[in-house]
Coordinates of C-alpha atoms in Angstrom, one line a residue:
M24 CA -16.7 37.0 39.8
V25 CA -17.3 34.2 42.3
L26 CA -16.7 35.3 45.9
S27 CA -15.2 33.1 48.6
P28 CA -18.2 33.0 51.0
S29 CA -20.3 29.9 50.8
L30 CA -23.9 29.0 51.1
S31 CA -23.4 27.3 54.5
L32 CA -25.3 28.6 57.5
T33 CA -22.2 30.0 59.2
A34 CA -20.8 31.8 56.1
L35 CA -24.2 33.4 55.3
L36 CA -24.6 34.7 58.9
E37 CA -21.0 36.1 58.7
H38 CA -21.9 37.9 55.4
P39 CA -25.3 39.6 55.9
F40 CA -25.1 41.6 52.6
L41 CA -24.6 38.4 50.6
L42 CA -27.4 36.8 52.6
L43 CA -29.6 39.8 51.6
L44 CA -28.7 39.4 47.9
A45 CA -29.4 35.6 48.1
T46 CA -32.7 36.4 49.7
V47 CA -33.8 38.7 46.9
I48 CA -32.7 36.2 44.2
V49 CA -34.6 33.4 45.8
F50 CA -37.7 35.5 46.2
A51 CA -37.6 36.5 42.5
A52 CA -37.0 32.9 41.4
F53 CA -40.0 31.5 43.2
Y54 CA -42.2 34.4 42.4
V55 CA -41.7 33.3 38.7
R56 CA -42.1 29.6 39.7
A57 CA -45.5 30.3 41.3
T58 CA -46.7 32.5 38.5
I59 CA -46.0 30.2 35.6
G60 CA -45.1 26.9 37.2
F61 CA -41.3 26.6 36.4
G62 CA -38.1 28.6 36.0
S63 CA -37.0 28.9 39.6
G64 CA -33.9 26.7 39.1
L65 CA -32.7 28.6 36.0
I66 CA -33.0 32.0 37.7
A67 CA -31.6 31.0 41.1
V68 CA -28.6 29.1 39.7
A69 CA -27.8 31.8 37.1
M70 CA -27.8 34.6 39.7
L71 CA -26.5 32.8 42.8
T72 CA -23.4 31.5 40.9
L73 CA -22.3 35.2 40.5
L74 CA -21.9 35.2 44.3
F75 CA -21.2 31.6 45.4
P76 CA -19.4 28.5 44.1
I77 CA -21.6 26.5 41.6
K78 CA -20.9 23.3 43.5
E79 CA -22.7 24.7 46.5
V80 CA -25.4 26.6 44.6
V81 CA -26.8 23.6 42.7
P82 CA -27.4 21.4 45.7
V83 CA -29.0 24.3 47.7
V84 CA -31.2 25.3 44.8
L85 CA -32.2 21.6 44.4
L86 CA -33.5 21.7 48.0
L87 CA -35.3 24.9 47.4
D88 CA -36.9 23.5 44.2
L89 CA -37.9 20.3 46.0
L90 CA -39.7 22.4 48.7
G91 CA -41.3 24.5 46.0
S92 CA -42.5 21.5 44.2
V93 CA -44.0 20.0 47.4
L94 CA -45.8 23.2 48.4
L95 CA -47.2 24.0 44.9
G96 CA -48.0 20.4 44.3
A97 CA -49.9 20.2 47.6
Y98 CA -51.7 23.5 46.9
D99 CA -52.8 22.4 43.4
F100 CA -53.2 18.7 44.3
H101 CA -56.7 18.4 42.9
E102 CA -55.6 20.0 39.6
I103 CA -52.9 17.5 38.8
R104 CA -53.6 15.6 35.6
W105 CA -52.5 12.0 36.6
P106 CA -52.8 10.5 33.1
E107 CA -50.0 12.9 32.0
L108 CA -47.7 11.8 34.8
R109 CA -48.3 8.1 34.1
W110 CA -46.5 8.7 30.8
L111 CA -44.1 11.3 31.8
V112 CA -42.6 9.7 34.9
P113 CA -41.4 6.4 33.4
G114 CA -39.8 8.4 30.5
S115 CA -38.1 10.7 33.0
F116 CA -36.6 7.7 34.9
V117 CA -35.1 6.4 31.6
G118 CA -33.9 9.9 30.6
L119 CA -32.1 10.5 33.9
A120 CA -30.2 7.2 33.5
I121 CA -29.3 8.0 29.9
G122 CA -28.2 11.5 30.8
S123 CA -25.9 10.2 33.5
F124 CA -24.1 8.1 31.0
I125 CA -23.9 11.0 28.5
L126 CA -22.5 13.3 31.2
A127 CA -19.8 10.8 32.0
A128 CA -18.8 10.0 28.4
T129 CA -19.2 13.3 26.4
D130 CA -18.6 17.0 26.4
A131 CA -21.9 18.4 27.7
Q132 CA -21.2 21.9 26.3
N133 CA -22.0 20.8 22.8
L134 CA -25.2 19.2 24.0
T135 CA -26.0 22.5 25.8
R136 CA -25.9 24.4 22.5
F137 CA -28.2 21.8 20.8
L138 CA -30.7 22.1 23.6
G139 CA -30.6 25.9 23.2
V140 CA -31.4 25.6 19.5
F141 CA -34.2 23.1 20.2
I142 CA -35.8 25.4 22.8
L143 CA -35.6 28.5 20.6
A144 CA -37.0 26.6 17.6
Y145 CA -39.9 25.5 19.7
V146 CA -40.6 29.0 20.9
V147 CA -40.5 30.3 17.3
Y148 CA -42.8 27.5 16.2
A149 CA -45.3 28.2 19.1
L150 CA -45.3 31.9 18.4
A151 CA -45.9 31.3 14.7
L152 CA -48.9 29.2 15.4
K153 CA -49.9 31.1 18.5
P154 CA -49.8 29.0 21.7
E155 CA -53.6 28.3 21.6
G156 CA -53.1 27.1 18.0
L157 CA -50.5 24.4 18.8
P158 CA -51.4 20.9 17.7
R159 CA -52.8 18.6 20.4
V160 CA -50.4 15.6 21.0
S161 CA -51.6 12.3 22.4
L162 CA -50.7 11.0 25.8
P163 CA -48.0 8.5 24.6
W164 CA -45.9 11.5 23.5
G165 CA -45.2 11.9 27.2
V166 CA -42.7 9.0 27.1
P167 CA -40.2 10.5 24.5
L168 CA -40.6 14.0 25.9
G169 CA -40.3 12.6 29.4
I170 CA -37.1 10.9 28.3
F171 CA -35.8 14.1 26.8
G172 CA -36.7 16.0 29.9
G173 CA -34.9 13.4 32.1
I174 CA -31.8 13.7 30.0
V175 CA -31.9 17.5 30.3
G176 CA -32.5 17.2 34.0
S177 CA -29.5 14.9 34.5
L178 CA -27.2 17.1 32.5
Y179 CA -28.3 20.6 33.5
G180 CA -30.2 20.2 36.7
G181 CA -33.7 20.7 35.4
G182 CA -35.7 19.1 32.6
G183 CA -38.3 21.8 32.3
P184 CA -38.3 22.8 28.6
P185 CA -39.3 19.5 27.0
I186 CA -41.9 18.9 29.7
V187 CA -43.3 22.5 29.2
A188 CA -43.5 21.8 25.5
Y189 CA -45.5 18.6 26.1
L190 CA -47.9 20.1 28.6
Q191 CA -48.5 23.1 26.3
M192 CA -49.4 20.8 23.5
R193 CA -51.7 18.9 25.8
H194 CA -53.6 22.3 26.1
L195 CA -53.9 22.2 29.9
D196 CA -55.3 25.3 31.6
K197 CA -52.9 27.3 33.6
R198 CA -53.7 25.7 37.0
A199 CA -53.5 22.2 35.7
F200 CA -50.3 23.0 33.8
R201 CA -48.7 24.3 37.0
A202 CA -49.9 21.4 39.1
T203 CA -48.9 18.7 36.7
F204 CA -45.4 20.2 36.2
Q205 CA -44.8 20.0 40.0
G206 CA -45.5 16.3 39.9
I207 CA -42.7 15.6 37.4
A208 CA -40.4 18.1 39.0
L209 CA -40.9 16.5 42.4
T210 CA -39.9 13.1 40.9
D211 CA -36.8 14.6 39.4
N212 CA -35.8 16.5 42.5
V213 CA -36.2 13.5 44.9
L214 CA -34.0 11.3 42.6
R215 CA -31.3 14.1 42.4
V216 CA -31.3 14.5 46.2
F217 CA -30.3 10.9 46.6
M218 CA -27.7 11.2 43.9
Y219 CA -26.2 14.4 45.5
V220 CA -26.1 12.9 49.0
G221 CA -24.3 9.8 47.5
L222 CA -21.8 12.0 45.8
S223 CA -21.3 14.2 49.0
L224 CA -22.4 17.3 47.1
L225 CA -25.2 17.9 49.5
T226 CA -23.8 18.4 53.0
V227 CA -25.2 19.3 56.4
P228 CA -23.7 22.9 56.4
L229 CA -25.4 23.5 53.0
A230 CA -28.7 22.0 54.2
L231 CA -28.6 24.4 57.2
G232 CA -27.8 27.3 54.8
F233 CA -30.9 26.3 52.7
L234 CA -33.0 26.9 55.8
L235 CA -32.1 30.6 55.8
L236 CA -33.5 30.9 52.3
V237 CA -36.9 29.2 53.1
P238 CA -38.6 32.5 54.1
P239 CA -38.0 34.3 50.8
L240 CA -39.1 31.1 49.0
L241 CA -42.4 31.1 50.9
L242 CA -42.9 34.8 50.3
G243 CA -42.1 34.4 46.6
L244 CA -44.6 31.5 46.2
W245 CA -47.3 33.5 48.0
A246 CA -46.8 36.6 45.9
G247 CA -46.5 34.7 42.6
N248 CA -49.6 32.6 43.4
H249 CA -51.6 35.8 43.7
L250 CA -50.4 36.9 40.2
H251 CA -51.1 33.4 38.8
M252 CA -54.7 33.6 39.9
R253 CA -55.2 36.9 38.3
I254 CA -53.6 36.5 34.9
N255 CA -55.7 35.1 32.0
Q256 CA -54.8 32.0 30.0
R257 CA -53.3 33.9 27.1
I258 CA -50.9 35.9 29.2
F259 CA -49.9 32.7 31.0
L260 CA -49.1 31.0 27.7
Y261 CA -47.0 33.8 26.4
G262 CA -45.3 34.1 29.8
T263 CA -44.2 30.5 29.6
L264 CA -42.8 31.1 26.1
L265 CA -40.9 34.1 27.3
V266 CA -39.2 32.1 30.1
L267 CA -38.4 29.3 27.6
A268 CA -36.8 31.9 25.3
L269 CA -34.6 33.1 28.1
V270 CA -33.6 29.5 28.9
G271 CA -32.8 28.8 25.3
C272 CA -30.6 31.9 25.1
K273 CA -28.8 31.0 28.3
Y274 CA -28.0 27.5 26.9
L275 CA -26.7 29.0 23.7
L276 CA -24.5 31.5 25.5

């Protein structure tokens, strides 16, 4: 059940218990983000919409994701694989435009189910081969999967699954995977910020409310980064598949 309090600064300060719940959710979301490189948007949106209106949750989570992408991208800057981004980013631009037209002209719910089936099929495929046994795709595959990721990002607020699949099949090590994903996520987030401001979805009160959630974001990134540095590549690969499976189930349901 969605409650009346909003994610604005004033409303959060007037409801300290809800602020505490939001703080715990944001910490958990960015703990996962720092550990495996993605997933914060899914977790934060799914949980915060139980407490706040979705039209406020999505813009605030966008700002949180943008900050998370900047911080992780800066921390891992020397690990970014720029050749991957040179193919992914142009495809993502095209996909974001296509997704906007699809969103305006069709029922996105049916597309959501298709995306859930696609993600779960990929997870089953990857588990059958074992992640380390996935075929190695060439760089140009970044264009179609970037387009697919851009479409997903435009429709659902995050194009992670197709990009994750591409980077897994490029067989990047865990640090390069996390760093390169931040590059494409940052591109997507910046474009969406301009779009949300233009549509008046991102307002000053919500931006001020976002500032209250920065401390748990920073703590989650710090704690998750410690785990990221300790887990081995195999556990990392299976962790990404687990999060993808949860994303696929969410889209189907």
